[in-house]
Short mmCIF file of C-alpha atoms and ligand atoms in Angstrom, two decimals:
data_model
loop_
_atom_site.label_atom_id
_atom_site.label_comp_id
_atom_site.label_asym_id
_atom_site.label_seq_id
_atom_site.Cartn_x
_atom_site.Cartn_y
_atom_site.Cartn_z
CA MET N 28 -58.25 -39.99 -46.29
CA LYS N 29 -60.33 -38.44 -43.53
CA PHE N 30 -63.34 -36.57 -44.84
CA HIS N 31 -64.29 -33.04 -43.76
CA LEU N 32 -67.29 -31.04 -44.91
CA LYS N 33 -64.98 -28.25 -46.01
CA ASP N 34 -63.58 -30.61 -48.68
CA LEU N 35 -66.85 -29.99 -50.50
CA ILE N 36 -66.20 -26.31 -51.17
CA ASN N 37 -63.77 -27.29 -53.93
CA TYR N 38 -66.84 -28.18 -55.99
CA ARG N 39 -69.48 -25.88 -57.44
CA ASP N 40 -71.95 -28.26 -59.05
CA ILE N 41 -73.08 -30.56 -56.24
CA VAL N 42 -76.07 -32.89 -56.00
CA VAL N 43 -77.01 -34.55 -52.71
CA GLN N 44 -78.86 -37.85 -53.08
CA CYS N 45 -80.48 -40.08 -50.46
CA HIS N 46 -81.84 -43.60 -50.89
CA ASP N 47 -85.05 -44.40 -52.77
CA ASN N 48 -88.15 -44.44 -50.55
CA PRO N 49 -86.48 -41.97 -48.21
CA ASP N 50 -87.07 -42.19 -44.49
CA ALA N 51 -86.73 -39.42 -41.93
CA ASP N 52 -83.03 -40.05 -41.38
CA ALA N 53 -82.28 -39.83 -45.10
CA LEU N 54 -84.28 -36.60 -45.41
CA ALA N 55 -82.64 -35.04 -42.35
CA SER N 56 -79.14 -35.95 -43.54
CA GLY N 57 -79.65 -34.44 -46.99
CA PHE N 58 -81.30 -31.39 -45.45
CA ALA N 59 -78.30 -30.86 -43.14
CA LEU N 60 -75.80 -31.19 -45.94
CA VAL N 61 -77.65 -28.75 -48.21
CA TRP N 62 -77.91 -26.34 -45.25
CA TYR N 63 -74.14 -26.48 -44.82
CA LEU N 64 -73.47 -25.98 -48.52
CA LYS N 65 -75.85 -23.02 -48.63
CA LYS N 66 -73.77 -21.41 -45.88
CA GLN N 67 -70.75 -21.79 -48.16
CA ASP N 68 -72.70 -20.09 -51.00
CA ILE N 69 -73.14 -23.36 -52.86
CA ASP N 70 -76.67 -24.09 -54.08
CA ALA N 71 -76.95 -27.86 -54.13
CA ARG N 72 -79.94 -29.92 -55.25
CA PHE N 73 -81.28 -32.59 -52.91
CA VAL N 74 -82.80 -35.54 -54.77
CA TYR N 75 -83.90 -39.17 -54.58
CA GLY N 76 -84.83 -41.68 -57.27
CA GLY N 77 -86.90 -44.83 -57.41
CA LYS N 78 -90.46 -45.60 -58.44
CA ASP N 79 -92.36 -43.79 -55.73
CA ALA N 80 -92.45 -40.33 -54.27
CA VAL N 81 -92.68 -39.94 -50.50
CA LYS N 82 -96.23 -40.66 -49.38
CA LYS N 83 -96.12 -41.47 -45.66
CA SER N 84 -97.86 -38.71 -43.77
CA ASN N 85 -95.22 -38.16 -41.10
CA LEU N 86 -92.57 -37.66 -43.80
CA LEU N 87 -94.77 -35.33 -45.84
CA LYS N 88 -95.38 -33.35 -42.68
CA MET N 89 -91.65 -33.30 -41.92
CA ILE N 90 -90.82 -32.01 -45.43
CA ASP N 91 -93.52 -29.39 -45.11
CA ASP N 92 -92.99 -28.18 -41.55
CA LEU N 93 -89.18 -28.13 -41.70
CA GLN N 94 -89.15 -26.66 -45.22
CA ILE N 95 -87.01 -29.40 -46.72
CA THR N 96 -86.53 -28.94 -50.45
CA VAL N 97 -86.19 -32.39 -51.94
CA GLU N 98 -86.99 -33.58 -55.47
CA HIS N 99 -88.11 -36.99 -56.67
CA ILE N 100 -86.31 -37.49 -59.99
CA THR N 101 -85.90 -40.09 -62.72
CA GLU N 102 -83.02 -38.46 -64.59
CA LEU N 103 -80.04 -36.39 -63.55
CA PRO N 104 -77.62 -34.43 -65.74
CA GLU N 105 -74.17 -35.61 -64.71
CA PRO N 106 -73.03 -33.37 -61.82
CA GLU N 107 -69.45 -32.52 -60.92
CA LEU N 108 -70.03 -34.11 -57.51
CA LEU N 109 -72.71 -36.46 -56.20
CA VAL N 110 -72.85 -36.99 -52.43
CA THR N 111 -75.01 -39.93 -51.31
CA VAL N 112 -76.30 -39.70 -47.75
CA ASP N 113 -77.75 -42.52 -45.61
CA CYS N 114 -76.83 -44.95 -48.41
CA GLN N 115 -73.87 -46.09 -50.48
CA TYR N 116 -73.43 -45.34 -54.16
CA GLY N 117 -74.06 -48.45 -56.24
CA GLU N 118 -76.22 -50.20 -53.64
CA SER N 119 -79.57 -51.67 -54.67
CA ASN N 120 -81.64 -49.23 -52.58
CA VAL N 121 -80.31 -46.16 -54.36
CA THR N 122 -80.91 -45.29 -58.01
CA LYS N 123 -77.58 -45.02 -59.80
CA PHE N 124 -76.87 -41.71 -61.52
CA ASP N 125 -73.63 -40.94 -63.33
CA ALA N 126 -71.36 -38.33 -61.75
CA GLU N 127 -67.81 -37.11 -62.27
CA ASN N 128 -67.03 -37.56 -58.57
CA VAL N 129 -68.84 -39.39 -55.79
CA ILE N 130 -68.61 -39.10 -52.01
CA VAL N 131 -70.54 -41.35 -49.61
CA ILE N 132 -71.75 -40.28 -46.15
CA ASP N 133 -73.52 -43.11 -44.36
CA HIS N 134 -73.96 -45.19 -41.22
CA HIS N 135 -74.79 -48.60 -42.69
CA ARG N 136 -72.38 -51.47 -43.02
CA VAL N 137 -69.91 -50.99 -45.86
CA SER N 138 -71.16 -53.15 -48.71
CA GLY N 139 -68.74 -52.50 -51.54
CA GLU N 140 -65.81 -50.36 -52.50
CA LEU N 141 -66.17 -46.79 -51.26
CA PRO N 142 -65.03 -43.71 -53.14
CA ASP N 143 -62.23 -41.79 -51.44
CA PRO N 144 -62.86 -39.65 -49.47
CA SER N 145 -66.02 -41.02 -47.88
CA ASP N 146 -67.36 -41.17 -44.35
CA VAL N 147 -69.19 -44.30 -43.27
CA ARG N 148 -69.64 -44.84 -39.53
CA SER N 149 -71.30 -48.22 -39.28
CA ASN N 150 -71.58 -48.14 -35.51
CA TYR N 151 -73.75 -45.00 -35.50
CA GLY N 152 -77.50 -45.25 -35.01
CA SER N 153 -78.30 -42.74 -37.72
CA CYS N 154 -76.78 -40.81 -40.59
CA SER N 155 -78.16 -37.71 -38.89
CA THR N 156 -75.57 -38.31 -36.17
CA VAL N 157 -72.79 -38.44 -38.75
CA LEU N 158 -73.96 -35.08 -40.13
CA TYR N 159 -74.24 -33.68 -36.59
CA GLU N 160 -70.62 -34.65 -35.92
CA LEU N 161 -69.39 -33.35 -39.27
CA LEU N 162 -71.10 -30.00 -38.68
CA THR N 163 -69.78 -29.81 -35.12
CA ALA N 164 -66.27 -30.52 -36.42
CA GLU N 165 -66.60 -27.42 -38.62
CA GLY N 166 -67.45 -25.36 -35.55
CA LEU N 167 -71.14 -25.12 -36.45
CA ASP N 168 -73.99 -25.39 -33.96
CA ILE N 169 -77.03 -27.30 -35.26
CA ASN N 170 -79.19 -25.29 -32.86
CA GLU N 171 -78.47 -22.19 -34.91
CA ASN N 172 -81.41 -23.41 -37.00
CA GLN N 173 -84.21 -25.08 -35.03
CA ARG N 174 -85.64 -26.77 -38.13
CA LEU N 175 -82.26 -28.41 -38.68
CA ALA N 176 -81.97 -29.51 -35.03
CA THR N 177 -85.51 -30.92 -35.23
CA ALA N 178 -84.78 -32.79 -38.45
CA LEU N 179 -81.61 -34.43 -37.12
CA TYR N 180 -83.30 -35.32 -33.84
CA TYR N 181 -86.24 -36.89 -35.67
CA GLY N 182 -83.89 -38.73 -38.04
CA LEU N 183 -82.09 -40.31 -35.10
CA MET N 184 -85.37 -40.99 -33.30
CA THR N 185 -86.97 -42.89 -36.17
CA ASP N 186 -83.85 -44.83 -37.15
CA THR N 187 -83.37 -46.09 -33.59
CA ASP N 188 -86.92 -47.09 -32.65
CA ASN N 189 -87.49 -43.99 -30.49
CA PHE N 190 -83.85 -43.89 -29.31
CA SER N 191 -84.06 -47.41 -27.88
CA SER N 192 -81.38 -48.92 -30.10
CA ILE N 193 -78.88 -46.10 -29.59
CA PHE N 194 -75.46 -47.47 -28.78
CA HIS N 195 -72.79 -45.00 -29.84
CA PRO N 196 -72.07 -42.08 -27.49
CA ALA N 197 -72.21 -39.71 -30.48
CA ASP N 198 -75.88 -40.70 -30.90
CA ARG N 199 -76.51 -39.95 -27.25
CA ASP N 200 -74.80 -36.58 -27.76
CA LEU N 201 -77.13 -35.64 -30.62
CA HIS N 202 -80.09 -36.82 -28.56
CA ASP N 203 -79.05 -34.61 -25.63
CA MET N 204 -77.82 -31.56 -27.56
CA ALA N 205 -80.52 -31.01 -30.19
CA LYS N 206 -82.88 -28.19 -29.21
CA PHE N 207 -85.73 -29.54 -31.32
CA ASP N 208 -89.23 -28.14 -31.62
CA PRO N 209 -91.42 -30.42 -29.48
CA MET N 210 -94.58 -29.36 -31.34
CA ASP N 211 -93.10 -30.54 -34.61
CA ILE N 212 -91.93 -33.85 -33.15
CA ASP N 213 -95.38 -34.45 -31.60
CA GLY N 214 -96.95 -33.72 -34.95
CA PHE N 215 -94.73 -36.19 -36.79
CA ARG N 216 -95.27 -38.79 -34.10
CA SER N 217 -99.02 -38.62 -34.35
CA ALA N 218 -98.77 -39.32 -38.07
CA ASN N 219 -96.23 -42.12 -37.65
CA MET N 220 -98.43 -45.08 -38.38
CA SER N 221 -100.44 -45.61 -41.52
CA LYS N 222 -103.61 -47.72 -41.58
CA GLU N 223 -101.70 -50.38 -43.54
CA GLU N 224 -99.11 -50.55 -40.78
CA LEU N 225 -101.76 -50.97 -38.10
CA ALA N 226 -102.98 -53.98 -40.10
CA ILE N 227 -99.42 -55.36 -40.30
CA ALA N 228 -99.09 -55.03 -36.54
CA GLY N 229 -102.36 -56.84 -35.94
CA LYS N 230 -101.45 -59.69 -38.24
CA ALA N 231 -97.98 -60.03 -36.73
CA MET N 232 -99.33 -60.51 -33.23
CA GLN N 233 -101.05 -63.71 -34.31
CA ASN N 234 -97.62 -65.17 -35.18
CA ALA N 235 -96.15 -64.85 -31.68
CA VAL N 236 -94.07 -67.82 -30.51
CA PHE N 237 -93.38 -68.29 -26.80
CA ASN N 238 -90.83 -70.21 -24.75
CA ASP N 239 -92.05 -70.90 -21.22
CA GLU N 240 -88.79 -72.34 -19.89
CA TYR N 241 -86.73 -69.22 -20.62
CA ARG N 242 -89.68 -66.84 -20.64
CA TYR N 243 -89.20 -65.22 -24.02
CA GLY N 244 -91.37 -64.40 -27.03
CA ILE N 245 -90.58 -63.82 -30.69
CA ILE N 246 -92.60 -62.42 -33.60
CA GLU N 247 -92.01 -62.01 -37.31
CA ALA N 248 -93.81 -59.03 -38.86
CA GLU N 249 -94.24 -58.11 -42.50
CA PRO N 250 -91.79 -55.41 -43.65
CA CYS N 251 -92.62 -52.20 -41.77
CA ASP N 252 -91.13 -49.14 -40.10
CA PRO N 253 -88.68 -49.81 -37.24
CA ASN N 254 -91.01 -48.02 -34.84
CA ILE N 255 -93.75 -50.56 -35.60
CA LEU N 256 -91.34 -53.29 -34.56
CA GLY N 257 -90.70 -51.33 -31.37
CA LEU N 258 -94.40 -50.96 -30.72
CA LEU N 259 -94.95 -54.69 -31.18
CA SER N 260 -92.11 -55.63 -28.85
CA ASP N 261 -93.37 -53.21 -26.21
CA MET N 262 -96.69 -55.05 -26.32
CA LEU N 263 -95.15 -58.50 -26.38
CA LEU N 264 -93.25 -57.70 -23.21
CA GLU N 265 -96.57 -56.94 -21.49
CA VAL N 266 -97.59 -60.57 -21.92
CA ASP N 267 -97.57 -62.60 -18.69
CA GLY N 268 -94.66 -65.04 -18.74
CA VAL N 269 -92.50 -63.00 -21.14
CA ASP N 270 -89.32 -61.39 -19.74
CA THR N 271 -87.46 -60.81 -22.98
CA CYS N 272 -88.61 -60.62 -26.57
CA VAL N 273 -87.53 -60.10 -30.16
CA VAL N 274 -89.68 -58.73 -32.99
CA TYR N 275 -88.27 -58.69 -36.51
CA ASP N 276 -89.05 -58.26 -40.17
CA ARG N 277 -87.25 -59.46 -43.28
CA LEU N 278 -86.34 -56.54 -45.55
CA GLU N 279 -84.74 -56.59 -48.98
CA ASN N 280 -81.19 -56.61 -47.61
CA GLY N 281 -81.56 -58.22 -44.21
CA VAL N 282 -83.39 -58.61 -40.92
CA LYS N 283 -84.29 -55.58 -38.82
CA PHE N 284 -85.18 -56.42 -35.24
CA SER N 285 -86.22 -54.90 -31.98
CA VAL N 286 -85.44 -56.33 -28.52
CA ARG N 287 -87.01 -55.72 -25.13
CA SER N 288 -86.11 -56.95 -21.67
CA ALA N 289 -87.98 -56.65 -18.39
CA THR N 290 -85.40 -58.54 -16.33
CA LYS N 291 -82.08 -57.27 -15.00
CA ASP N 292 -80.55 -60.65 -15.84
CA THR N 293 -80.66 -59.69 -19.52
CA LYS N 294 -79.55 -56.36 -20.94
CA ALA N 295 -81.57 -55.76 -24.07
CA SER N 296 -78.49 -54.13 -25.61
CA GLU N 297 -76.42 -57.24 -25.05
CA LEU N 298 -79.07 -59.62 -26.33
CA ALA N 299 -79.36 -57.45 -29.47
CA LYS N 300 -75.62 -57.67 -30.01
CA TYR N 301 -75.77 -61.42 -29.52
CA MET N 302 -78.63 -61.86 -32.02
CA ALA N 303 -76.65 -60.02 -34.71
CA ASP N 304 -73.25 -61.48 -33.85
CA ASP N 305 -71.03 -62.13 -36.90
CA MET N 306 -73.76 -61.00 -39.26
CA GLY N 307 -74.50 -57.36 -38.48
CA GLY N 308 -74.83 -55.15 -35.45
CA GLY N 309 -77.05 -54.47 -32.49
CA GLY N 310 -77.23 -52.58 -29.24
CA GLY N 311 -79.19 -50.04 -27.27
CA HIS N 312 -80.26 -49.66 -23.68
CA LEU N 313 -80.85 -51.97 -20.73
CA THR N 314 -84.51 -52.49 -21.50
CA LYS N 315 -84.86 -51.52 -25.17
CA ALA N 316 -82.57 -52.28 -28.06
CA GLY N 317 -82.44 -53.35 -31.66
CA GLY N 318 -80.23 -54.22 -34.56
CA PHE N 319 -79.79 -55.37 -38.10
CA ILE N 320 -78.59 -58.63 -39.66
CA LYS N 321 -77.29 -58.51 -43.24
CA LYS N 322 -78.86 -60.84 -45.79
CA ASP N 323 -75.59 -61.64 -47.56
CA LEU N 324 -73.95 -62.64 -44.28
CA ILE N 325 -76.88 -64.91 -43.39
CA GLU N 326 -76.57 -66.59 -46.78
CA LYS N 327 -72.81 -66.88 -46.36
CA LYS N 328 -73.50 -69.14 -43.40
CA GLY N 329 -75.46 -71.42 -45.73
CA ILE N 330 -78.84 -70.25 -44.41
CA PRO N 331 -81.36 -69.39 -47.17
CA PHE N 332 -83.12 -66.05 -46.67
CA THR N 333 -86.57 -67.61 -46.42
CA ALA N 334 -89.20 -67.08 -43.72
CA ASP N 335 -88.75 -70.58 -42.29
CA LYS N 336 -84.96 -70.63 -42.19
CA VAL N 337 -84.57 -67.11 -40.84
CA SER N 338 -87.13 -67.80 -38.16
CA GLU N 339 -85.33 -71.03 -37.23
CA MET N 340 -81.99 -69.21 -37.03
CA LEU N 341 -83.35 -66.41 -34.82
CA ASN N 342 -85.24 -68.83 -32.58
CA ASN N 343 -82.07 -70.90 -32.15
CA ARG N 344 -79.99 -67.87 -31.27
CA LEU N 345 -82.51 -66.62 -28.76
CA HIS N 346 -82.74 -70.05 -27.17
CA GLN N 347 -78.97 -70.51 -27.13
CA TYR N 348 -78.51 -67.11 -25.49
CA HIS N 349 -80.71 -68.02 -22.56
CA LYS N 350 -79.34 -71.52 -22.28
CA GLU N 351 -75.65 -70.68 -22.11
CA SER N 352 -75.57 -67.59 -19.88
CA GLU N 353 -74.35 -68.06 -16.31
CA ILE N 354 -75.03 -65.37 -13.70
CA VAL N 355 -72.65 -64.52 -10.84
CA TYR N 356 -73.35 -62.13 -7.96
CA ALA N 357 -70.21 -60.60 -6.44
CA GLY N 358 -69.92 -59.80 -2.75
CA GLN N 359 -72.15 -62.65 -1.59
CA LYS N 360 -69.70 -65.45 -0.90
CA GLU N 361 -66.02 -66.25 -1.14
CA GLU N 362 -65.19 -67.75 -4.49
CA ASP N 363 -63.76 -71.28 -4.56
CA ILE N 364 -60.37 -70.55 -6.10
CA SER N 365 -59.29 -74.15 -6.73
CA LEU N 366 -60.05 -73.69 -10.44
CA TYR N 367 -58.17 -70.39 -10.62
CA GLN N 368 -54.53 -69.41 -11.09
CA HIS N 369 -52.76 -66.58 -9.32
CA TYR N 370 -51.65 -63.57 -11.37
CA THR N 371 -49.95 -60.31 -10.57
CA LYS N 372 -50.21 -57.07 -12.46
CA THR N 373 -47.39 -56.03 -14.73
CA GLU N 374 -46.49 -52.41 -14.17
CA VAL N 375 -48.57 -50.59 -16.76
CA SER N 376 -49.27 -46.92 -17.05
CA VAL N 377 -52.93 -45.97 -16.82
CA GLY N 378 -54.87 -42.82 -15.98
CA TYR N 379 -56.91 -41.72 -13.01
CA VAL N 380 -59.27 -38.93 -12.07
CA LYS N 381 -60.44 -37.94 -8.63
CA VAL N 382 -64.18 -37.63 -9.21
CA ALA N 383 -64.58 -34.88 -6.60
CA ASP N 384 -62.36 -32.69 -8.85
CA LEU N 385 -65.04 -32.87 -11.54
CA ALA N 386 -68.23 -32.53 -9.57
CA LYS N 387 -69.46 -31.66 -6.09
CA ALA N 388 -69.31 -34.40 -3.48
CA GLY N 389 -72.81 -35.73 -2.83
CA SER N 390 -74.04 -35.15 -6.37
CA THR N 391 -74.63 -37.92 -8.87
CA VAL N 392 -72.80 -37.99 -12.16
CA MET N 393 -73.20 -40.15 -15.20
CA ILE N 394 -69.97 -41.34 -16.75
CA ARG N 395 -70.49 -41.65 -20.50
CA THR N 396 -68.16 -44.10 -22.16
CA LEU N 397 -68.10 -46.19 -25.29
CA GLU N 398 -69.32 -49.13 -23.18
CA GLY N 399 -72.33 -47.22 -21.93
CA ASP N 400 -73.49 -44.81 -19.25
CA VAL N 401 -72.73 -45.53 -15.59
CA ASP N 402 -74.22 -43.50 -12.73
CA VAL N 403 -72.02 -42.92 -9.71
CA GLN N 404 -72.47 -41.00 -6.50
CA VAL N 405 -69.63 -38.49 -6.05
CA GLU N 406 -67.72 -39.05 -2.84
CA GLU N 407 -64.38 -37.68 -1.64
CA ASP N 408 -62.68 -41.08 -1.84
CA LEU N 409 -63.95 -42.02 -5.30
CA TYR N 410 -61.58 -42.36 -8.23
CA ILE N 411 -62.10 -43.30 -11.86
CA ILE N 412 -59.41 -45.39 -13.47
CA LEU N 413 -58.86 -45.07 -17.24
CA GLY N 414 -57.50 -48.48 -18.19
CA VAL N 415 -55.10 -49.71 -20.85
CA ASP N 416 -57.78 -49.71 -23.56
CA GLY N 417 -59.38 -46.50 -22.30
CA GLU N 418 -61.98 -48.60 -20.44
CA ILE N 419 -63.28 -46.97 -17.30
CA TYR N 420 -63.94 -48.31 -13.83
CA PRO N 421 -64.53 -46.81 -10.40
CA CYS N 422 -62.15 -47.37 -7.50
CA ARG N 423 -62.10 -46.32 -3.84
CA GLN N 424 -59.13 -44.37 -2.48
CA LYS N 425 -58.05 -47.25 -0.23
CA LYS N 426 -57.83 -49.70 -3.13
CA PHE N 427 -56.35 -46.98 -5.33
CA GLU N 428 -53.49 -46.36 -2.92
CA SER N 429 -52.69 -50.05 -2.57
CA SER N 430 -52.93 -50.82 -6.31
CA TYR N 431 -51.44 -47.74 -8.04
CA ARG N 432 -48.39 -45.51 -7.78
CA LEU N 433 -48.58 -41.88 -8.95
CA SER N 434 -46.53 -40.86 -11.97
CA ASP N 435 -45.33 -37.51 -13.35
CA GLU N 436 -45.77 -38.55 -17.00
CA PRO N 437 -48.49 -36.59 -18.82
CA TYR N 438 -51.54 -38.74 -19.43
CA VAL N 439 -52.29 -39.93 -22.98
CA PHE N 440 -55.74 -41.43 -23.56
CA PRO N 441 -55.61 -44.64 -25.63
CA GLY N 442 -59.32 -45.03 -26.41
CA GLU N 443 -61.59 -43.96 -29.25
CA TYR N 444 -64.24 -41.90 -27.45
CA PRO N 445 -62.96 -39.50 -24.77
CA PRO N 446 -65.03 -40.13 -21.63
CA VAL N 447 -67.40 -37.41 -20.47
CA VAL N 448 -69.09 -36.91 -17.12
CA VAL N 449 -72.59 -35.46 -17.07
CA ASP N 450 -74.05 -33.84 -13.98
CA THR N 451 -77.35 -35.71 -13.68
CA VAL N 452 -79.16 -32.69 -12.21
CA GLY N 453 -77.80 -29.72 -14.16
CA GLY N 454 -77.03 -31.69 -17.31
CA GLU N 455 -73.63 -30.05 -17.54
CA ARG N 456 -71.08 -32.01 -19.58
CA ILE N 457 -67.60 -32.15 -18.14
CA PRO N 458 -64.79 -33.66 -20.23
CA VAL N 459 -62.75 -36.03 -18.07
CA LEU N 460 -59.41 -35.98 -19.86
CA PRO N 461 -58.26 -32.49 -18.78
CA TYR N 462 -58.39 -33.80 -15.20
CA ALA N 463 -56.72 -37.12 -15.90
CA LYS N 464 -53.28 -37.86 -14.49
CA SER N 465 -50.95 -40.79 -14.95
CA CYS N 466 -50.39 -43.58 -12.51
CA ILE N 467 -48.74 -46.97 -12.59
CA ALA N 468 -50.68 -50.09 -11.75
CA ILE N 469 -48.57 -52.09 -9.33
CA GLY N 470 -48.73 -55.74 -8.42
CA GLY N 471 -50.26 -55.71 -4.98
CA SER N 472 -51.47 -59.07 -3.74
CA GLY N 473 -52.68 -59.88 -7.23
CA ILE N 474 -55.74 -61.72 -8.39
CA TYR N 475 -57.00 -65.20 -9.03
CA ALA N 476 -58.29 -65.60 -12.55
CA ARG N 477 -59.52 -68.17 -15.03
CA PRO N 478 -60.38 -67.91 -18.72
CA LEU N 479 -64.05 -68.30 -19.58
CA ASP N 480 -65.37 -70.89 -21.99
CA HIS N 481 -68.94 -69.59 -21.89
CA ARG N 482 -70.85 -66.37 -21.28
CA VAL N 483 -70.89 -65.15 -17.68
CA LYS N 484 -72.76 -62.15 -16.36
CA VAL N 485 -71.31 -60.68 -13.18
CA PHE N 486 -73.23 -58.33 -10.95
CA THR N 487 -70.38 -56.49 -9.23
CA THR N 488 -70.57 -54.85 -5.84
CA TRP N 489 -70.49 -51.45 -7.59
CA ASP N 490 -73.77 -51.70 -9.36
CA PRO N 491 -76.14 -54.49 -8.29
CA ASP N 492 -78.54 -53.56 -11.09
CA LYS N 493 -76.26 -53.85 -14.09
CA TYR N 494 -74.04 -56.80 -14.90
CA TYR N 495 -70.71 -56.91 -16.67
CA LEU N 496 -70.52 -59.48 -19.42
CA GLY N 497 -67.65 -61.87 -19.98
CA VAL N 498 -67.50 -64.01 -23.10
CA GLU N 499 -65.33 -66.91 -24.16
CA GLY N 500 -61.66 -65.89 -23.82
CA ASP N 501 -62.30 -63.16 -21.23
CA TYR N 502 -61.27 -63.78 -17.63
CA LEU N 503 -63.25 -64.17 -14.45
CA ALA N 504 -61.14 -62.58 -11.72
CA VAL N 505 -61.20 -62.50 -7.92
CA ARG N 506 -59.10 -60.11 -5.83
CA ALA N 507 -56.60 -62.10 -3.76
CA ASP N 508 -57.21 -59.83 -0.78
CA ASP N 509 -60.99 -60.09 -1.06
CA LEU N 510 -62.32 -63.39 -2.38
CA THR N 511 -65.87 -62.04 -2.66
CA ASP N 512 -64.82 -59.32 -5.11
CA ILE N 513 -65.48 -61.02 -8.44
CA TYR N 514 -65.29 -59.24 -11.76
CA ILE N 515 -64.63 -59.64 -15.46
CA ILE N 516 -61.45 -58.64 -17.28
CA ALA N 517 -61.53 -58.44 -21.07
CA LYS N 518 -59.10 -60.77 -22.84
CA SER N 519 -57.07 -57.99 -24.50
CA VAL N 520 -56.74 -56.04 -21.25
CA PHE N 521 -55.87 -59.16 -19.26
CA GLU N 522 -53.11 -60.26 -21.59
CA ARG N 523 -51.40 -56.90 -21.45
CA THR N 524 -51.87 -56.31 -17.74
CA TYR N 525 -51.37 -59.60 -15.88
CA ARG N 526 -48.78 -62.33 -15.72
CA LEU N 527 -48.83 -65.70 -14.02
CA SER N 528 -47.05 -65.65 -10.67
MN1 MN K 294 -80.42 -44.15 -41.62
#
């Protein structure tokens, strides 16, 4: 059952609980929920359990400046409804209190059975983002209350190592939309690090391990705040001979890590995803990223959660990543197609948008999709194609006319996150779908393609600074009418769109 905030108004006696040792994201999430309930004339308590009360100075300052009412408790009279935020009821990091009904709002990986309804969005960078979306869905504007906007912004900021491991577009939306108080944020920032954490950082730096062949570095730190990991990886990247690096710590329930890259041959976001593959999640930006690897999933692979074994595993992954990645630059030479087979497109219905309908020719727009942000220069002959999975790619009018036929069918978007175009100067957000029309992909002269058995990074002619990644099972494709035009087609898209000819 899909959860809406308005479901909560059926209850009168509500307690909101975040995890023990709350962090900024937990505090912001609870604060937002109590704010909403107050608007519905429901006075809810906001609590957390555990041994210790909040003592970090940035969090004390946050509670004080943003007027967050939160209580550290050891006992709780059974409420009609308990809502846990930024954590899941029954998990080890949250003190268990009895309640008649329980609802979970979170962004971590689902670890056990969830009460119904619940709302856990594991691919979000923060629980603050989940609250932002839930409030927006009720027609509420977080900027109605600047303390709320500041809290949610700071929650996202601290949970994503200063926004560097943001990967969901909803997180980017909160980042862009929140009209936070910069004075407050500066104040929290300047109280971010405790003296103990400075000592942890110093100690960690002595453990740096380097690989000269692939030019990377890796550090294990003692358990600390994600932003300390970020700080350490920023420094590690400054070291001569280091192009990419990973800094991590082992926490109670897994490994938190931060990734940096100073080379365009490695997207930090992709390396982060690779590091956590099968065992958690990772992502972020081109140069900064991060992620989390679950302890139980590490152990499931037969790897004990000890310093030595975890370090060995991460070192191996990092090494393997650099060893197995091949890099291809499109547009430089004609591809030798002897290893390829010829395919033609089946006639599938896709969508298209003429970019000049959305924004002025000559301006630059950022296309925000689930796969990331792409900057394009608006020109009269530029089209965006919305593919079979809702994936987006640019196309020139000449290629558009030879590869697609217009259709009168209304366009239905198949993807999860509706693409948005943002004017890079004015910051205006323009939804793409109202402009989208249907077209049919036709065969044309087809492509040459071959399935990949290893990772290949292709720098296409569109964007020489950012590569497209193909992994095992995806296809490397070359246009039959232009053998220098090499690109990647995802396995699922390929299988539905092409047939051997
Ligand atoms: Mn969180």
